[in-house]
Short mmCIF file of C-alpha atoms in Angstrom, two decimals:
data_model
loop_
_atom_site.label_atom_id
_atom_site.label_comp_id
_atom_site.label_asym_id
_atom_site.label_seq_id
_atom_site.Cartn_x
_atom_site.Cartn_y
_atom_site.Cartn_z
CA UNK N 9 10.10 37.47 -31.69
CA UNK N 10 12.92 35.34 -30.37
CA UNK N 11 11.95 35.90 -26.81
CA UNK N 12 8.19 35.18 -27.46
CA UNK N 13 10.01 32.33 -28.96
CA UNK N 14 11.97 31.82 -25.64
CA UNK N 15 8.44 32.11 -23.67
CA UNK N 16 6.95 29.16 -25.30
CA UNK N 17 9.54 27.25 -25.64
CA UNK N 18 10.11 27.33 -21.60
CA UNK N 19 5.96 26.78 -21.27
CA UNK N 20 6.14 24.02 -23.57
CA UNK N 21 9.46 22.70 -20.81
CA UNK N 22 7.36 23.53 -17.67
CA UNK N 23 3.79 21.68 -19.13
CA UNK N 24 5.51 18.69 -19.75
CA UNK N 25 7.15 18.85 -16.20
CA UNK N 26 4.07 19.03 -14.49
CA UNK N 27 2.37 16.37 -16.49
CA UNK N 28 5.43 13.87 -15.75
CA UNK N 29 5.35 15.47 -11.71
CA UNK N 30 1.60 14.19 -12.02
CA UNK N 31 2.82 10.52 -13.22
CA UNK N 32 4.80 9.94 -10.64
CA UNK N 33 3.56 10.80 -7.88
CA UNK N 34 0.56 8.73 -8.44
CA UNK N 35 2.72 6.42 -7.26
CA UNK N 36 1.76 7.69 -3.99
CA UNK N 37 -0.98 7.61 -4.73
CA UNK N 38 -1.18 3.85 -5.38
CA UNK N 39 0.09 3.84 -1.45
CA UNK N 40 -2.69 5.52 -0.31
CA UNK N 41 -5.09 5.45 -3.17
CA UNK N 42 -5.25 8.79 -2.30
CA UNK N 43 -3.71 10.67 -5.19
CA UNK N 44 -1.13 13.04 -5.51
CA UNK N 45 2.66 12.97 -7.08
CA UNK N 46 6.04 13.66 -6.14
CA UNK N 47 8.81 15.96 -7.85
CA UNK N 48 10.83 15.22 -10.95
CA UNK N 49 12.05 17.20 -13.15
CA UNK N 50 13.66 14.58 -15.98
CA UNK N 51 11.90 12.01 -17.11
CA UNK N 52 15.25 9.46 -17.79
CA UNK N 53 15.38 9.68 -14.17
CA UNK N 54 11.98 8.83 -13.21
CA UNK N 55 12.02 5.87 -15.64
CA UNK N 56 15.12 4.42 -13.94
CA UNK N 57 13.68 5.08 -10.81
CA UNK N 58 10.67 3.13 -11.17
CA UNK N 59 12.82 0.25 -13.21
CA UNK N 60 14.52 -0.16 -10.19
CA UNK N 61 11.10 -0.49 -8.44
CA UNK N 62 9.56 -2.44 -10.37
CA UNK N 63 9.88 -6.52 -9.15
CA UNK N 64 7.80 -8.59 -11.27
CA UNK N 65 5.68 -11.76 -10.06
CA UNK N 66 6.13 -14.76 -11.28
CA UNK N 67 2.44 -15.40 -12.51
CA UNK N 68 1.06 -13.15 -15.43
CA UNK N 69 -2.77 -13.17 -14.03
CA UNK N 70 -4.22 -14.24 -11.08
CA UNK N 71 -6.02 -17.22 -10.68
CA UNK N 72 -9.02 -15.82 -9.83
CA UNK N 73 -8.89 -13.74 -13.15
CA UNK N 74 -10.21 -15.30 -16.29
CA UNK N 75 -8.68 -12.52 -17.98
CA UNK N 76 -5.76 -9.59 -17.63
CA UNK N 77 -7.41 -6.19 -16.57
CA UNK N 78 -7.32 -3.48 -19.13
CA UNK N 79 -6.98 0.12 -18.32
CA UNK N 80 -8.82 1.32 -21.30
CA UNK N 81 -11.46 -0.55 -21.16
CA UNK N 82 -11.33 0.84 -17.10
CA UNK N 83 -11.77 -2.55 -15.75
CA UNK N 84 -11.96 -2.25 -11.68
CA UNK N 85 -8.45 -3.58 -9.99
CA UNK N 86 -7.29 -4.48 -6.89
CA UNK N 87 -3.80 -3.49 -5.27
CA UNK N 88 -2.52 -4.80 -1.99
CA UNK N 89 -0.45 -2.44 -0.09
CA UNK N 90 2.02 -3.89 2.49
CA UNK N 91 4.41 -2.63 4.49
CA UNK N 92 6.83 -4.71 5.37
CA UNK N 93 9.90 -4.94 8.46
CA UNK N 94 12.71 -6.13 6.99
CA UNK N 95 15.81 -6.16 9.53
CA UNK N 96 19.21 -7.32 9.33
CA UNK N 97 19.25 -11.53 10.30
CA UNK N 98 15.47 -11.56 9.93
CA UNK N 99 13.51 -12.72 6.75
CA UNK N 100 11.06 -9.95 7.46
CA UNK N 101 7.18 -9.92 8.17
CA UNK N 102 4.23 -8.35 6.99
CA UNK N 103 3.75 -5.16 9.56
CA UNK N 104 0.66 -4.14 7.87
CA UNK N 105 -1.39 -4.80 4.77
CA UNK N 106 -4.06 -2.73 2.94
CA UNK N 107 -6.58 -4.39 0.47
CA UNK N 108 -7.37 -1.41 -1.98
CA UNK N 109 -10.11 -1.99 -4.91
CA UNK N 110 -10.76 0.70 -7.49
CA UNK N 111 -13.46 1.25 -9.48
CA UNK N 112 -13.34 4.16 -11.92
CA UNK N 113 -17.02 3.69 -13.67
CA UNK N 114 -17.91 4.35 -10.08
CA UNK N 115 -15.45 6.45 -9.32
CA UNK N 116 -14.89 4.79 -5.64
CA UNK N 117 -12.24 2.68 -3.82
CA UNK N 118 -12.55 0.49 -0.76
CA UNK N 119 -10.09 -0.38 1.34
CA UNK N 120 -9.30 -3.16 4.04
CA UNK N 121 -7.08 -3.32 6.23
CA UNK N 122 -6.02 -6.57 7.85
CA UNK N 123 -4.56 -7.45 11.16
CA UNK N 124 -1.39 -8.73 11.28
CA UNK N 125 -2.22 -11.56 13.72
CA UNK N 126 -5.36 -12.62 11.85
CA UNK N 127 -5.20 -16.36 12.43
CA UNK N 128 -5.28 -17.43 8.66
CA UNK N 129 -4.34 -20.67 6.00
CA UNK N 130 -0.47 -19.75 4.12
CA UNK N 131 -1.06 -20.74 0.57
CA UNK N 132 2.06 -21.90 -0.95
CA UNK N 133 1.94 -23.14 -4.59
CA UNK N 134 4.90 -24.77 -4.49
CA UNK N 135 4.37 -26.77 -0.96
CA UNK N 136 1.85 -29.41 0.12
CA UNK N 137 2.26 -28.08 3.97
CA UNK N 138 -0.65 -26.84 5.58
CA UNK N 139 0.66 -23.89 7.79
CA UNK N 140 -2.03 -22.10 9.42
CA UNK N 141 -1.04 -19.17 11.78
CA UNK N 142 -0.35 -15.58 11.75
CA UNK N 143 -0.92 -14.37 8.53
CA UNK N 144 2.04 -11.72 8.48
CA UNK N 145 3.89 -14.79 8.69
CA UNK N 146 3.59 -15.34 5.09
CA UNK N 147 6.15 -13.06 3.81
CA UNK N 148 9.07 -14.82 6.30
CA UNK N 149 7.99 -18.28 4.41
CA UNK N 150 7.29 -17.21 0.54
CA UNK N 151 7.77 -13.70 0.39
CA UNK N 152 5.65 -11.15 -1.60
CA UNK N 153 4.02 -14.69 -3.55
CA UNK N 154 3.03 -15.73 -0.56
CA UNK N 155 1.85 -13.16 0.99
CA UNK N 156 -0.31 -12.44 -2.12
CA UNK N 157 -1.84 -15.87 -2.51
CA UNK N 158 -2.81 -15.68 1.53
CA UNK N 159 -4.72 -12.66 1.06
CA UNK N 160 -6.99 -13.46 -1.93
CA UNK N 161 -7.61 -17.17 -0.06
CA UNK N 162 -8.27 -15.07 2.89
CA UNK N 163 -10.71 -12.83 0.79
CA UNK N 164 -11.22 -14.91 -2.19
CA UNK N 165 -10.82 -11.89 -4.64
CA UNK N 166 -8.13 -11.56 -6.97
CA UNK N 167 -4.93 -9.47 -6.25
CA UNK N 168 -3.93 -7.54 -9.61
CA UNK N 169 -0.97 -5.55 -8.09
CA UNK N 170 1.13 -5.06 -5.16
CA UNK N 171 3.51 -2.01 -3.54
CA UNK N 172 5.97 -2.89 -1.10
CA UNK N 173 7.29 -0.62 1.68
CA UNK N 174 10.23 -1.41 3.52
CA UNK N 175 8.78 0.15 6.61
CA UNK N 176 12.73 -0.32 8.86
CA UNK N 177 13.80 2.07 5.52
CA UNK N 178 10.26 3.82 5.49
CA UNK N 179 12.16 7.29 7.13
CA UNK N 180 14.40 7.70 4.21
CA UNK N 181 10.79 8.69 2.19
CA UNK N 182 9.84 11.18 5.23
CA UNK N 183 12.85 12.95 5.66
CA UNK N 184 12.96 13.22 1.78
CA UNK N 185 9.73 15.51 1.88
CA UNK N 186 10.78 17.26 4.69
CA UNK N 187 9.05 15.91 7.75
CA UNK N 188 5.19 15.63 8.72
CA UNK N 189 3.36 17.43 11.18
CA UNK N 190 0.91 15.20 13.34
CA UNK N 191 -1.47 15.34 16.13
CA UNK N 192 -0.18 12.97 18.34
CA UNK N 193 -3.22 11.27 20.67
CA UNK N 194 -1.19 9.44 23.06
CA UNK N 195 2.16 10.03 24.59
CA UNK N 196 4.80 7.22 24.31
CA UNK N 197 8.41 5.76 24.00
CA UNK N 198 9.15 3.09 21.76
CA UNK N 199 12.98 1.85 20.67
CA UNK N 200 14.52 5.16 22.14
CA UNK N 201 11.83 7.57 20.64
CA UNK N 202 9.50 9.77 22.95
CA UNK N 203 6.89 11.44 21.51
CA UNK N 204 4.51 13.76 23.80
CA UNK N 205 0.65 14.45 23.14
CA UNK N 206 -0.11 17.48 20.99
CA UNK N 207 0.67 19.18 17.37
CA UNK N 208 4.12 18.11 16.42
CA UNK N 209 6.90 18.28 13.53
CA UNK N 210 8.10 14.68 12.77
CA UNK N 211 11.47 13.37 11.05
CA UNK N 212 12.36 9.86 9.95
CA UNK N 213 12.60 8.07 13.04
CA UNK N 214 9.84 9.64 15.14
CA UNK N 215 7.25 9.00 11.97
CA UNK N 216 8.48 5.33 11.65
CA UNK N 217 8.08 4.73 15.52
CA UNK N 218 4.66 6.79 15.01
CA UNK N 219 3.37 4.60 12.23
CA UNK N 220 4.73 1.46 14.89
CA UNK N 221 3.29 2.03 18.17
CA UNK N 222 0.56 0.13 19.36
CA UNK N 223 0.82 -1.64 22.45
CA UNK N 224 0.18 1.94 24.14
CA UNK N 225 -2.96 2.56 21.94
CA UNK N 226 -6.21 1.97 23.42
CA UNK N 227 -7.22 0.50 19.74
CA UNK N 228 -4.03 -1.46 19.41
CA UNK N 229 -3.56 -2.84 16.11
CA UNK N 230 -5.98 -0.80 14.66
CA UNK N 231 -5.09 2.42 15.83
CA UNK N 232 -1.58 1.66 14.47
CA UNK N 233 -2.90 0.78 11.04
CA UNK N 234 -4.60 4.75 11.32
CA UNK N 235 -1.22 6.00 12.32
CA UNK N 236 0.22 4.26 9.36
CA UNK N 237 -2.27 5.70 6.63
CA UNK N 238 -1.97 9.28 8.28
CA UNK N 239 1.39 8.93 7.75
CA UNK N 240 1.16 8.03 4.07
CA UNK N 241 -1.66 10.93 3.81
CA UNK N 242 1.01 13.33 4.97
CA UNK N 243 3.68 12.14 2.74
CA UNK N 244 1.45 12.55 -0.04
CA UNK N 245 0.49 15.92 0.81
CA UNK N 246 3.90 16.95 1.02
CA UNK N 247 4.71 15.45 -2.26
CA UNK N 248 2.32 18.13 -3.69
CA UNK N 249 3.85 21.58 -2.46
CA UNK N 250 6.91 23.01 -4.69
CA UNK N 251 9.25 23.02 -1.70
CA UNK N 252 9.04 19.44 -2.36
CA UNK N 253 9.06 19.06 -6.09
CA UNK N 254 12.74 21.15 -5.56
CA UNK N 255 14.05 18.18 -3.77
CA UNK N 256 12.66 15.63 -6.09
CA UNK N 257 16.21 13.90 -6.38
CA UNK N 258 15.54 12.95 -2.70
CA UNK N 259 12.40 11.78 -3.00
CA UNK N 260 13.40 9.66 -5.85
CA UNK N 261 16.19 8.04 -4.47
CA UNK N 262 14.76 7.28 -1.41
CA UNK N 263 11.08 5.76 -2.88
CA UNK N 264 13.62 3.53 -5.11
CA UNK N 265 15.20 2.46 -2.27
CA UNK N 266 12.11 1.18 -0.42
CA UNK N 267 9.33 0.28 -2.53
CA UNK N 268 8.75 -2.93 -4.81
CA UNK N 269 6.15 -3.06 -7.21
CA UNK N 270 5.21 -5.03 -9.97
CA UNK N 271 3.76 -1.63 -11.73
CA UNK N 272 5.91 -0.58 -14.22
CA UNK N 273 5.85 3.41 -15.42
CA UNK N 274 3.27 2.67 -18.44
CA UNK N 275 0.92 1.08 -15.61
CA UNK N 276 1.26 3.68 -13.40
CA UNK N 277 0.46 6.08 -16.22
CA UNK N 278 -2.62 4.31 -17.37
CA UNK N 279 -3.98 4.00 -13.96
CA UNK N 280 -3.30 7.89 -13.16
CA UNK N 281 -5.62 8.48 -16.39
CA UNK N 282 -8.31 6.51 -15.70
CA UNK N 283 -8.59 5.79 -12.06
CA UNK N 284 -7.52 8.86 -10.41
CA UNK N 285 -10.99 10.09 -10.58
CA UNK N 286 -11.82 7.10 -8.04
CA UNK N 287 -9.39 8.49 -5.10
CA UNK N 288 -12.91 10.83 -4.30
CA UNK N 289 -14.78 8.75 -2.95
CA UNK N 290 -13.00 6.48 -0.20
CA UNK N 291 -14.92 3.90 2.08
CA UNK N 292 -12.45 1.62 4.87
CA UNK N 293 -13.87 -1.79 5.88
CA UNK N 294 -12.78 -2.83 9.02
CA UNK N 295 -11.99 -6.84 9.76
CA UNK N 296 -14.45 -7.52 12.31
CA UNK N 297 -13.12 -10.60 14.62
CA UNK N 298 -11.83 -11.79 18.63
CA UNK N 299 -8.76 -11.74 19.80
CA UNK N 300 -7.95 -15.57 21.15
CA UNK N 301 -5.11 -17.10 22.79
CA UNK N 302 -4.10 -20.25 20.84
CA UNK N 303 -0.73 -23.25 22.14
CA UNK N 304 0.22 -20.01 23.90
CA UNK N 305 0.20 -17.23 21.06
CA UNK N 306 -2.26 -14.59 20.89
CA UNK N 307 -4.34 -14.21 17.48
CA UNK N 308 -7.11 -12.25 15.87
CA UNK N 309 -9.76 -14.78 14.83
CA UNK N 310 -11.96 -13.66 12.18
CA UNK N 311 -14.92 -16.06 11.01
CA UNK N 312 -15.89 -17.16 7.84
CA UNK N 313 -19.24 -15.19 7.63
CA UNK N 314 -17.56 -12.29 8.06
CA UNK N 315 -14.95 -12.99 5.73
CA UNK N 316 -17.52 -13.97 3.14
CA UNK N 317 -19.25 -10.55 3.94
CA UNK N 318 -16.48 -8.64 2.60
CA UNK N 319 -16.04 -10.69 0.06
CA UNK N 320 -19.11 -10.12 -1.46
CA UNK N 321 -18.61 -6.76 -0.95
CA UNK N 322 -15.05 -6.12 -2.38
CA UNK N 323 -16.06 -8.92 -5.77
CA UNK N 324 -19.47 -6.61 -6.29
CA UNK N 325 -17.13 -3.51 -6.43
CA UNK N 326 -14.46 -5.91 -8.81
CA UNK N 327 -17.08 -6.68 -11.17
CA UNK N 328 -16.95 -10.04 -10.07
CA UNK N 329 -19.80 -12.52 -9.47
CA UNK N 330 -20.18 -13.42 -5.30
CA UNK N 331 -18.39 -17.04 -4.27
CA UNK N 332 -18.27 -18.81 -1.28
CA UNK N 333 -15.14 -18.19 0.75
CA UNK N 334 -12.59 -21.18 1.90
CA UNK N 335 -13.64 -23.16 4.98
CA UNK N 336 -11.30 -21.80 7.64
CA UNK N 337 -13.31 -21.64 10.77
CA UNK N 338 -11.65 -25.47 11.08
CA UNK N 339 -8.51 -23.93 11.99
CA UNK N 340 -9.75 -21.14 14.55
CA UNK N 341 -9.03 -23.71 17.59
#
């Protein structure tokens, strides 16, 4: 009796495990919106994990909102994904960013991803200034805010939540699962790293220059911004396997290290409820544009009737009713 006791007591121990290793690794998920979950085995420590993740904006609802999204109602949201290079004497730039709408009722989720030289309008609520240029140049002037408000001018859809990746501290997360293996298409040496063609085993450093290269891609920016989602794919996919889950103290302290969010643990739990089912079905939309050379700098023009094309496409899959994008073909030249 007392060890069938014992037995169920322990099953009991190990279902609630699992459901909590579910939680949160969805926030891998959210990185990818890809699913998945990484390896925890106490849920104090996953709570003060993700407190420490968790950075707030400073606005409740976006503008373009009339109304805060519900997750049990499964209202369609929209997370922006950045990755960001933060160095020491350097306010830090956007190094990539990923536009990811969900929609659980039809259980899909696009994703953008835009070029970090798009020529672009900074939208700063609290300055008059009219800076138009590179648009990973709004995180050096306004941070995460900025950044934010850029991107839904740029697309004119409504950002709901963000996830921030230091990607100079991004190796901490690799080496915490282990490693990735990758395929690597072209051979190259970037900041002291050589990586050769061919099936490979990747730590820290090598993934981080792996998910950087580009000037040695044919596809240039965006074969880096493949790179950079295989290399998220793989984390996830490590995050799944039990050698993983048995170094979940790792993982932990190395995801708080490195990612901002303004999701806190009963978000992230709502969303892996209702919107996981919408990781199955995955469609990328690329940023069709020209690259231009501009007072000397090189940018990646993208016009406004393509820019109103995805628009209408991402708002459709929001829920949202189609509106005419900002003007900014008058600052292409």
């Amino acid at each position: 009796m007392n060890k069938t006791r014992s037995n169920l007591k322990q099953g009991r121990k190990k279902r609630r495990k699992v459901r909590w290793l579910r939680v949160s690794m969805f926030l891998l998920f959210i990185l990818l919106v890809a699913g998945g979950s990484y390896a925890y085995s106490v849920y104090h420590n996953v709570a003060l994990a993700v407190s420490k993740m968790t950075s707030p904006l400073t606005r409740e609802i976006s503008a373009k909102r009339e109304k805060q999204v519900e997750f049990n109602h499964s209202d369609p949201i929209s997370i922006l994904l950045v990755g960001v290079d933060e160095r020491k004497g350097d306010s830090g730039r956007t190094d990539s960013m990923i536009v990811a709408t969900i929609n659980p009722k039809t259980k899909s989720t696009k994703l953008v991803s835009i070029p970090r030289d798009t020529r672009t309008l900074l939208i700063n609520s609290n300055s008059t200034k009219k800076r138009v240029t590179k648009i990973n140049a709004a995180y050096a002037y306004g941070g995460i805010e900025e950044t934010i408000d850029t991107v839904e001018n740029f697309l004119d859809i409504p950002i709901d939540y963000y996830v921030k990746v230091n990607m100079e501290s991004f190796k901490d997360i690799v080496d915490a699962v282990g490693g990735i293996d990758v395929d690597n298409k072209y051979a190259f040496e970037l900041d002291g790293v050589s990586l050769k063609t061919g099936k490979q085993h990747l730590d820290g450093v090598q993934a981080l220059e792996y998910a950087r290269m580009r000037h040695q891609d044919p596809l240039g920016d965006f074969g880096r911004q493949q790179r950079q989602r295989e290399v998220i794919s793989k984390i996830v996919a490590k995050g799944k396997s039990f050698s993983t889950i048995t170094k979940y103290n790792d993982v932990l302290n190395a995801l708080e290290k490195n990612i901002k969010t303004n999701l806190t643990l009963d978000d992230m739990i709502g969303i892996q409820s209702t919107y996981k089912p919408a990781a199955a079905k995955m469609e990328s939309i690329q940023v069709d544009g020209e690259g231009k050379t501009i007072d000397g700098i090189w940018y990646y023009l993208v016009d406004d009737a393509t820019r109103q094309k995805i628009s209408d496409e991402l708002r459709e899959h929001l829920g949202l009713a189609k509106e005419t994008v900002s003007n900014l073909d008058q600052y292409s030249y």
